[in-house]
Short mmCIF file of C-alpha atoms in Angstrom, two decimals:
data_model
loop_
_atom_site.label_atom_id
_atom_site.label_comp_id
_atom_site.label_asym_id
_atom_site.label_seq_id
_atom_site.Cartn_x
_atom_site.Cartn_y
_atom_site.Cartn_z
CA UNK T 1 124.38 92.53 120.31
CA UNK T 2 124.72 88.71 120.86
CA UNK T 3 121.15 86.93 119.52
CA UNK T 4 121.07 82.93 120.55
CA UNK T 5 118.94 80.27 119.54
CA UNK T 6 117.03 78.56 122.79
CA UNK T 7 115.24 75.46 122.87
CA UNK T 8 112.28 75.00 125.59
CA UNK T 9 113.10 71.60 126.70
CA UNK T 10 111.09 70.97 130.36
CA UNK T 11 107.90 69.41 130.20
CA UNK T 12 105.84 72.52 130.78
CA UNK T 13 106.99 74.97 128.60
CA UNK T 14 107.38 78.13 129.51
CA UNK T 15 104.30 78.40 132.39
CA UNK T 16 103.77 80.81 134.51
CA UNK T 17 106.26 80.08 137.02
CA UNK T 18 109.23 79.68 134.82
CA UNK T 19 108.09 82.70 132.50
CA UNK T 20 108.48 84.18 136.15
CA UNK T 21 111.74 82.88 136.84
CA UNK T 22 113.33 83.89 133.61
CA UNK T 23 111.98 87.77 133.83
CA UNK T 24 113.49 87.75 137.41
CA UNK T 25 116.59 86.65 135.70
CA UNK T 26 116.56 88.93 133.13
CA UNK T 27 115.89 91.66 135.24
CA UNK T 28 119.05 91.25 136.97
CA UNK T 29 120.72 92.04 134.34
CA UNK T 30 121.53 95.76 132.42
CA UNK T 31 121.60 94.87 128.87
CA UNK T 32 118.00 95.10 127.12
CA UNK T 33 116.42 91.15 126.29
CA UNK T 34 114.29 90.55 123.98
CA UNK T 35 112.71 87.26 122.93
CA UNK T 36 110.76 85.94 120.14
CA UNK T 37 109.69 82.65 118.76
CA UNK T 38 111.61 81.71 115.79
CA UNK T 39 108.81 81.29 113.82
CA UNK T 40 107.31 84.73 114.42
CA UNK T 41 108.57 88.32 113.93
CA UNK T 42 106.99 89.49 117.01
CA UNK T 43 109.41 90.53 119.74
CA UNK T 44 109.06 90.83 123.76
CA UNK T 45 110.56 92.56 126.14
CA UNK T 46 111.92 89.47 128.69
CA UNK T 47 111.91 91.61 131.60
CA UNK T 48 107.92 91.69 131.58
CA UNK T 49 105.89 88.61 132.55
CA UNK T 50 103.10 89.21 130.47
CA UNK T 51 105.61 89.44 127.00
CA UNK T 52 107.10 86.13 128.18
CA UNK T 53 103.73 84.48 128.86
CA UNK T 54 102.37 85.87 125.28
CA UNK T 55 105.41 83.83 123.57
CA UNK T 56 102.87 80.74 124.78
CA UNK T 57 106.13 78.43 124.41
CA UNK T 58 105.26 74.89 124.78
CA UNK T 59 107.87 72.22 124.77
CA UNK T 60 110.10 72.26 121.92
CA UNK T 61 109.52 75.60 120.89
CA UNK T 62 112.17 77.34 119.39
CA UNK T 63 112.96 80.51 120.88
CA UNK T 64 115.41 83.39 119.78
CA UNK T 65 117.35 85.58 122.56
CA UNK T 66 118.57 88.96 121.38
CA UNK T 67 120.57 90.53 124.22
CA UNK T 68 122.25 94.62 123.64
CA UNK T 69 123.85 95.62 126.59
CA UNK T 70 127.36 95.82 128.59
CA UNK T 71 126.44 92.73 130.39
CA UNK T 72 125.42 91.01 127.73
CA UNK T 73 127.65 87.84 127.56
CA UNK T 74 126.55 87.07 131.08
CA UNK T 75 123.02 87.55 130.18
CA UNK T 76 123.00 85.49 127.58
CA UNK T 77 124.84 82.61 129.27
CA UNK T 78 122.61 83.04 132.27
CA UNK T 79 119.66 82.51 130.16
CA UNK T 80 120.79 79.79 128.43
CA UNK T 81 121.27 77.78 131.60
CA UNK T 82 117.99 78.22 132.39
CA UNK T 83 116.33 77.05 129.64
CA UNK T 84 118.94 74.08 130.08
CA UNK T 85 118.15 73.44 133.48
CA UNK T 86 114.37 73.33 132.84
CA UNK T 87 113.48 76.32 135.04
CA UNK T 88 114.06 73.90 137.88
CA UNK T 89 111.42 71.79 137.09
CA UNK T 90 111.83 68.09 138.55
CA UNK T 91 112.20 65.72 135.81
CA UNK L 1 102.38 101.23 99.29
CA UNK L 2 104.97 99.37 99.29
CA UNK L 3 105.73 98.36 102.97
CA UNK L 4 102.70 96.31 102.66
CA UNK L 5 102.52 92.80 104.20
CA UNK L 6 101.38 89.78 102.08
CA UNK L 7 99.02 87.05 103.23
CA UNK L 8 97.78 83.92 101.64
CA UNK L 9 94.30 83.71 100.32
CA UNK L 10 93.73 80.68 103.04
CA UNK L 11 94.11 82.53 105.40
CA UNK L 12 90.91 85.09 103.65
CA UNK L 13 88.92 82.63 103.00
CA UNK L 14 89.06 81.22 106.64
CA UNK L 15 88.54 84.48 108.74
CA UNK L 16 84.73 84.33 109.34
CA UNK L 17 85.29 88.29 110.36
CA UNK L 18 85.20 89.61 106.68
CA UNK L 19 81.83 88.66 107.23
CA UNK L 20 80.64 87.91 103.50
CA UNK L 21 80.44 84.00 104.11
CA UNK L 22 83.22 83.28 101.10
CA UNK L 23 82.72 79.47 99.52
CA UNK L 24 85.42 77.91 97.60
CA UNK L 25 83.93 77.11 94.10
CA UNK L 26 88.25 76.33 92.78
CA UNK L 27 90.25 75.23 95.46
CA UNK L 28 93.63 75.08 93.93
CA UNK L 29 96.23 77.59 94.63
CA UNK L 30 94.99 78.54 97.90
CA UNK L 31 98.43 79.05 99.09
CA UNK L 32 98.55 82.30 96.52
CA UNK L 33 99.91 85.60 98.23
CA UNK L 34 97.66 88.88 97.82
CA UNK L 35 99.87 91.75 98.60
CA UNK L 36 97.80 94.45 98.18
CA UNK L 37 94.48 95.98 100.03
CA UNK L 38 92.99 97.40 96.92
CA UNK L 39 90.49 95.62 94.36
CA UNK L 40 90.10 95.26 91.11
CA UNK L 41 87.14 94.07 88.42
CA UNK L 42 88.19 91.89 85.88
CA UNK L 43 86.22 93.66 83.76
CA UNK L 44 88.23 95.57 81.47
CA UNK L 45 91.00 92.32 81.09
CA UNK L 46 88.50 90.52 79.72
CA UNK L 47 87.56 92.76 77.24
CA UNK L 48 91.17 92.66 75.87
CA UNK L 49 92.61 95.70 78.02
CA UNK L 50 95.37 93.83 80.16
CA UNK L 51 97.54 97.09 81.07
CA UNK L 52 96.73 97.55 84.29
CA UNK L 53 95.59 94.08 85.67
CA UNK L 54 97.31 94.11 89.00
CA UNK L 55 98.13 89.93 89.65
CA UNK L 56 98.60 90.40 93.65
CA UNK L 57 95.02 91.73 94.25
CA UNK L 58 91.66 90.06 94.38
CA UNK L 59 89.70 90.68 91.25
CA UNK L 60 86.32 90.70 91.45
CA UNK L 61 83.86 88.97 89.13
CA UNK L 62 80.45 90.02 88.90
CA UNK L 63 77.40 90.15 87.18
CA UNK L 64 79.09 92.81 84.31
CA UNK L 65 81.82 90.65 83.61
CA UNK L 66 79.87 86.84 84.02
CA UNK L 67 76.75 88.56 81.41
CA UNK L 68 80.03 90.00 78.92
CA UNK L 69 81.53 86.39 78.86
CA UNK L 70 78.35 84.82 78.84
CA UNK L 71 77.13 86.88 75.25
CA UNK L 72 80.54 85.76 73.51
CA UNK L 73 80.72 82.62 71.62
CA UNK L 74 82.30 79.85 73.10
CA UNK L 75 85.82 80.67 71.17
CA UNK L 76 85.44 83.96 72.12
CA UNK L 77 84.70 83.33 75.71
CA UNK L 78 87.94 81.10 75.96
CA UNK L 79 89.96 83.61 74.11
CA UNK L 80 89.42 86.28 76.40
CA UNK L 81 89.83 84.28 79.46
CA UNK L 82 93.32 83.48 78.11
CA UNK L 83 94.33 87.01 77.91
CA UNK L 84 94.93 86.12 81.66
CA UNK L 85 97.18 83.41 81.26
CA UNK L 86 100.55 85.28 81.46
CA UNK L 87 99.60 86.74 84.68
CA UNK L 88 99.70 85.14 88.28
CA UNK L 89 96.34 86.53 89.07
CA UNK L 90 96.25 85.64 93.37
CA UNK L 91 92.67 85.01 93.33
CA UNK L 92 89.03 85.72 92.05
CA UNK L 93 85.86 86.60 93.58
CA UNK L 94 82.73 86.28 92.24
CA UNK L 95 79.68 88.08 93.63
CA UNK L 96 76.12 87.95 93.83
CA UNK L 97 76.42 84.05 94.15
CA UNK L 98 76.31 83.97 90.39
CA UNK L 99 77.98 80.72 88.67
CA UNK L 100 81.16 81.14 86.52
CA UNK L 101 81.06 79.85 83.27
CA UNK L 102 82.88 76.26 82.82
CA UNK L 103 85.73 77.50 80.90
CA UNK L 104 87.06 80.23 83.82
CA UNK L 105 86.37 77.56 85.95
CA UNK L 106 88.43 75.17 84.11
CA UNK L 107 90.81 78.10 83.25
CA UNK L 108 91.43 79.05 87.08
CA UNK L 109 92.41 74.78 87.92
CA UNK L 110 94.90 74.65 85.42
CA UNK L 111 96.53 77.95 86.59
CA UNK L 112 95.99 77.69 90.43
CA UNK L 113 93.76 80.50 90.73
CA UNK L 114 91.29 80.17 93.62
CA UNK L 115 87.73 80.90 92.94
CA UNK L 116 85.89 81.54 95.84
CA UNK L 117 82.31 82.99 95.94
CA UNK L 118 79.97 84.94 98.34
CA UNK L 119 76.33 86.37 97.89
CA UNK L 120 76.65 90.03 98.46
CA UNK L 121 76.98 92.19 96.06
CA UNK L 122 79.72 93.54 94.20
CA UNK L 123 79.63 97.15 95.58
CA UNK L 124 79.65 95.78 99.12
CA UNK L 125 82.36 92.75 98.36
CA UNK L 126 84.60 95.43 97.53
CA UNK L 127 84.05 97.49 100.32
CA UNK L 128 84.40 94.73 103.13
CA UNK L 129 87.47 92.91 101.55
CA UNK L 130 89.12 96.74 101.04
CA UNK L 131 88.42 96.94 104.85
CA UNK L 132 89.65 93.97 105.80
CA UNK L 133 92.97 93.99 103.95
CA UNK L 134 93.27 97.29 104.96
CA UNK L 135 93.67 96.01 108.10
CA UNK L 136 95.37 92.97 107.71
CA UNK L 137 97.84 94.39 104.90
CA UNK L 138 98.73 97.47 107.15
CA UNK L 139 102.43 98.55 108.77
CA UNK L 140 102.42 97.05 111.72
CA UNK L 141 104.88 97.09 114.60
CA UNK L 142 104.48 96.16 118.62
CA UNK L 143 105.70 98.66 121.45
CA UNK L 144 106.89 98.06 124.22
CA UNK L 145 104.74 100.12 126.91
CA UNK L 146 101.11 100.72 127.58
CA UNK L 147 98.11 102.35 125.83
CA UNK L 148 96.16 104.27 127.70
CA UNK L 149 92.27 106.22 126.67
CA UNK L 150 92.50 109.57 128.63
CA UNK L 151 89.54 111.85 127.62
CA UNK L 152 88.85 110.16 124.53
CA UNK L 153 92.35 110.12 123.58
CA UNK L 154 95.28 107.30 123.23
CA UNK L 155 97.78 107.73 125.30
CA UNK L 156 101.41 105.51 124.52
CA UNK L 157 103.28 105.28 127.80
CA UNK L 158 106.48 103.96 126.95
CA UNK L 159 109.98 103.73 129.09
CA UNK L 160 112.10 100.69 130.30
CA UNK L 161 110.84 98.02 132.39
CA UNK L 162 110.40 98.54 136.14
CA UNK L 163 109.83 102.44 135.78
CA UNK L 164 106.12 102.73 136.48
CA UNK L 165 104.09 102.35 133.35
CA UNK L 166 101.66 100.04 134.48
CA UNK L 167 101.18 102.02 137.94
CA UNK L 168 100.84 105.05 136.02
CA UNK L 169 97.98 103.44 133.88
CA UNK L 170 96.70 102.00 136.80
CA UNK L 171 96.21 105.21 138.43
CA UNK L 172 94.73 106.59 135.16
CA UNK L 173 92.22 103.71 135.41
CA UNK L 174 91.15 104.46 138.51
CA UNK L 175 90.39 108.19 137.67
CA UNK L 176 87.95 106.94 135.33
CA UNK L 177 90.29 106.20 132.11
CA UNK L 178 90.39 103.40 130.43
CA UNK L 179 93.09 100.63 129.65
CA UNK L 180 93.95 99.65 125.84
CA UNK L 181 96.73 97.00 126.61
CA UNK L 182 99.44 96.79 129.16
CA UNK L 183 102.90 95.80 127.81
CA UNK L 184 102.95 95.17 124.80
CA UNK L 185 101.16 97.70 122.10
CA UNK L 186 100.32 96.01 118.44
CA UNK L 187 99.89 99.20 116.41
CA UNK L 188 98.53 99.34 113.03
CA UNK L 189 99.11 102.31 110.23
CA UNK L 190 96.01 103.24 108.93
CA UNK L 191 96.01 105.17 105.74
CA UNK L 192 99.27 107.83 106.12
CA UNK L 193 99.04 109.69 109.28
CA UNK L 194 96.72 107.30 111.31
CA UNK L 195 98.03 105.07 114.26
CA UNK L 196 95.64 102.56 115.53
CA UNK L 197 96.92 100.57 118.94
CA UNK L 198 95.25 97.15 120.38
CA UNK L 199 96.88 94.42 122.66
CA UNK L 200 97.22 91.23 121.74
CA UNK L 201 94.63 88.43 121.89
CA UNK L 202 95.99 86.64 124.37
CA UNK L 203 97.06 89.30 127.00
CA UNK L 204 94.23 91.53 126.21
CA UNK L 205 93.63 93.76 129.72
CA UNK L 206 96.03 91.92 131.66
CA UNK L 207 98.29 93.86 133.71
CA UNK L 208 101.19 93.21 135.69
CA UNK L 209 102.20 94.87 138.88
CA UNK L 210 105.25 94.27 140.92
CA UNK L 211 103.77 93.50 144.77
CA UNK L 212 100.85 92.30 142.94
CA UNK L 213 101.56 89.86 140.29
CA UNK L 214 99.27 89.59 136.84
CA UNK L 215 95.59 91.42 137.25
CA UNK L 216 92.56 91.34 134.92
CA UNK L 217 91.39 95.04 134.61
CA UNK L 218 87.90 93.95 132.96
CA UNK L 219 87.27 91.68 136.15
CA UNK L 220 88.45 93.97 138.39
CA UNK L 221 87.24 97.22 137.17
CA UNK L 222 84.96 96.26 134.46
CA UNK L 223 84.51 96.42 131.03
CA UNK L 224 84.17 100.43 131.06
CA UNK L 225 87.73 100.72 132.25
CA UNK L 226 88.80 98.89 128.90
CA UNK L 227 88.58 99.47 125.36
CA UNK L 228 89.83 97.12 122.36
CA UNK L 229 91.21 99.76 119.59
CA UNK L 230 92.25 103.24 120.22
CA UNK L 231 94.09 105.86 117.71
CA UNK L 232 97.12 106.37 119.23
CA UNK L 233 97.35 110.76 119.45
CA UNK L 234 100.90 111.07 121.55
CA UNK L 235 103.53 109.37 123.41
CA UNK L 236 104.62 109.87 127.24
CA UNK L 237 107.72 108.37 127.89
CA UNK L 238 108.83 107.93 131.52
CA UNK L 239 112.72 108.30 132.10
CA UNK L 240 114.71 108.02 135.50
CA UNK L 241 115.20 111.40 136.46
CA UNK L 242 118.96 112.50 135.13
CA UNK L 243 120.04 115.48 136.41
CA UNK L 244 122.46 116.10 133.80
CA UNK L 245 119.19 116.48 131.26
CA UNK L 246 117.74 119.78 130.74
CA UNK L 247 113.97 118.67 130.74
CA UNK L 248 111.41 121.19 129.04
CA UNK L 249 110.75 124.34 131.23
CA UNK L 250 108.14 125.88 128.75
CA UNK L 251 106.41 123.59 126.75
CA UNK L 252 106.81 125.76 123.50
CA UNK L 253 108.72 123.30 121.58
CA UNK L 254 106.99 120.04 120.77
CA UNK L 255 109.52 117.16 120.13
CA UNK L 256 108.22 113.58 118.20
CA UNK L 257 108.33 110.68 117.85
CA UNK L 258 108.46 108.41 114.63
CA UNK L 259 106.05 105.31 114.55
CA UNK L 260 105.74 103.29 111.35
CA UNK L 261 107.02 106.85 109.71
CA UNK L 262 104.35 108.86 111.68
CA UNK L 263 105.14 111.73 113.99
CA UNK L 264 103.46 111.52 116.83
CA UNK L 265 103.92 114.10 119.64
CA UNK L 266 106.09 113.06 122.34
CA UNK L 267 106.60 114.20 125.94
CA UNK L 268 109.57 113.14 127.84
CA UNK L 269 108.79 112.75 131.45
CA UNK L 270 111.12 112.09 134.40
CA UNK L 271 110.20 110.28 137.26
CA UNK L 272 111.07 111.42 140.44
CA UNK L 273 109.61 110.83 144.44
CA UNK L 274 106.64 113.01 144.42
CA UNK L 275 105.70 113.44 141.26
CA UNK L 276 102.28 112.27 140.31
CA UNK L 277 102.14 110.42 136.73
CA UNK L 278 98.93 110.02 136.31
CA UNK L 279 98.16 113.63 137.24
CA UNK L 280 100.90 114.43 135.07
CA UNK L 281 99.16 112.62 131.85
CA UNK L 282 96.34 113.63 132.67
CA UNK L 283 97.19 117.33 132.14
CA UNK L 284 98.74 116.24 129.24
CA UNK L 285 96.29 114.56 127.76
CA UNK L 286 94.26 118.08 128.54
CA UNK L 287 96.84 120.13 126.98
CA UNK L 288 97.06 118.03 123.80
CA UNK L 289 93.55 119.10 123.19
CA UNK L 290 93.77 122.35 123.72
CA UNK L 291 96.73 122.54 120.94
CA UNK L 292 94.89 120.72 118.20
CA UNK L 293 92.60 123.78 118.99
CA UNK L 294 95.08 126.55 118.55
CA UNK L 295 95.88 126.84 122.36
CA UNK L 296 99.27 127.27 123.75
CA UNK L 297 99.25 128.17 127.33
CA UNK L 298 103.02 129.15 127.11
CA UNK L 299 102.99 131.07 123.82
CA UNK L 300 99.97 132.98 125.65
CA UNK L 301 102.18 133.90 128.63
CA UNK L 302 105.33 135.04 126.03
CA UNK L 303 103.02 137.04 124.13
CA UNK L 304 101.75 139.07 127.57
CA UNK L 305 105.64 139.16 128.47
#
């Protein structure tokens, strides 16, 4: 299991649209996601919109990836790029 | 028990849903944990038996103890308020809306002991705060999946994401049964043996479909095809159909599942093209109740065998 500290860093946080984007990425991949806010015990499944939206991640949030699964190196890189790349929001 | 969660008494005195309208009257030490559901008069510490004063639980002071402390002399009264110095009581209530005397007052500053205050009664203090921590004290954990009512009964649908839960609850919703939460089930131990599931407060009756995006089942359905708490009786978990699985033929053994160490009865159900899941609950949901009445349908058929 790889877990990873994420940062939200875009403007938005994590909105509809990029909660949307990031369960489509997940998806994609084998290996079971979760997420959960650092400061909270509570984990969600990243492949489901409504878990991601419940996180209610606002800019700077701290977020904490926990990825089991064959693919999981790519999973977690994939993810972190995404948060990096501000779920192609324009700057 | 000991898997108990802790809170702190800010957060006790803030919820307006204990419902007994709680003043501070001592506002230090607000940040104190109470780690325990259960209540306790601070009767019998007072009167000089300490034993089995229990520090992480609210202690109650009513009129019994306020009408003891108030017939002692003055150096009596302080002396038995000291017996509670060497313990890290979390917090005191007193009832009625009677006034504590100066000295427990002064007592409870120096050691950070909240005092906080309400009208009602003792009996019925107790009673709400009991209920309350009850609740907000209990094992808790959140599923993954989606709770159901069929019949009267909660339904867990669990299974990975993208093989049908939300379809099957939507199809159990539109035979008349209502939805508890989609996704993601908060579940709460009540007692030993009792499972109680809500949603959360944000996502409460949302849904998501795939084709469809997010739906409100109150607005679409209305508010009879939702409900807020439900017991949670047995779990349905959906699997890919494997053909290398031997899935039950008979229904004579009943496998489980553990929740918050509660077995709950679980069926294991594979998805496959023309299998109805819904329909397939359903039944389930109909043969659950006829076992908690003593009805097996294939024990009957082995017996006629």
């Amino acid at each position: 299991m790889i877990r990873q500290s994420l940062l939200v860093v875009n403007n938005l946080g994590l909105h509809a649209r990029a909660a949307a984007k990031l369960v489509r990425l997940a998806s994609s991949f084998a290996s079971e996601i979760y997420l959960s806010r650092e400061d909270a015990s509570q984990q969600i499944d990243s492949k489901s919109i409504l878990g991601v939206l419940m996180l209610a991640a606002k800019k700077g949030t701290r977020l904490v990836v926990s990825v089991e699964g064959h693919d999981e190196a790519e999973a977690v890189e994939a993810i972190r790029r995404l948060f990096e790349s501000r779920f192609g929001e324009e700057m | 028990m000991p898997d108990h969660g802790s809170l702190r008494v800010r957060e006790f005195v803030t919820d307006t849903s204990l419902g007994l309208d709680l003043e501070i009257l001592q506002s230090k030490g607000l940040d104190n944990e109470i780690r325990s559901p259960r209540i306790q008069k601070l009767g019998m510490a007072l009167a000089g038996f300490t034993t089995y004063i229990h520090p992480d639980r609210i202690q109650i002071v009513g009129s019994s103890e306020l009408n003891y402390l108030k017939e002692l002399t003055p150096d009596g009264r302080t002396s038995a308020i000291q017996r509670l110095k060497r313990f890290r009581i979390c917090c005191i209530v007193v009832t009625k809306g009677l006034d504590p005397p100066k000295e427990l007052a002064e007592f409870c500053a120096r050691q950070e002991i909240p005092i906080l205050r309400t009208r009602a009664l003792s009996s019925l203090s107790t009673s709400k705060m009991t209920r309350w921590l009850e609740n907000r004290l209990a094992p808790r954990a959140t599923v993954h999946g989606v709770l159901v009512e069929v019949f009267g009964l909660g339904v867990l649908i669990i299974g990975p994401s993208g093989i049908g839960k939300s379809e099957c609850a939507l199809e159990l919703i539109l035979r008349g049964h209502r939805l508890v939460t989609d996704d993601s089930v908060e579940i709460t131990r009540r007692g030993l043996d009792r499972l109680l599931g809500t949603g959360g407060k944000i996502l409460r009756h949302h849904m998501e479909l795939r084709g469809l995006g997010i739906i409100n089942i109150k607005d679409i359905f209305g508010i009879s095809a939702t409900a807020v708490f439900q017991p949670v009786d047995f779990a349905v978990r959906l699997e890919r159909w494997n053909s290398e699985v031997e899935y039950d033929r008979l229904g004579i053994d009943q496998s489980t599942m553990e929740l918050l160490g509660v077995p709950i009865p679980l069926i294991v159900m594979p998805v496959a093209p023309g299998r109805n899941l819904a329909a397939l609950v359903e039944v389930a949901a109909r043969i659950h109740m006829l076992r908690q009445r003593g009805y097996n349908p294939a024990k009957e058929l082995e017996e006629l065998t």
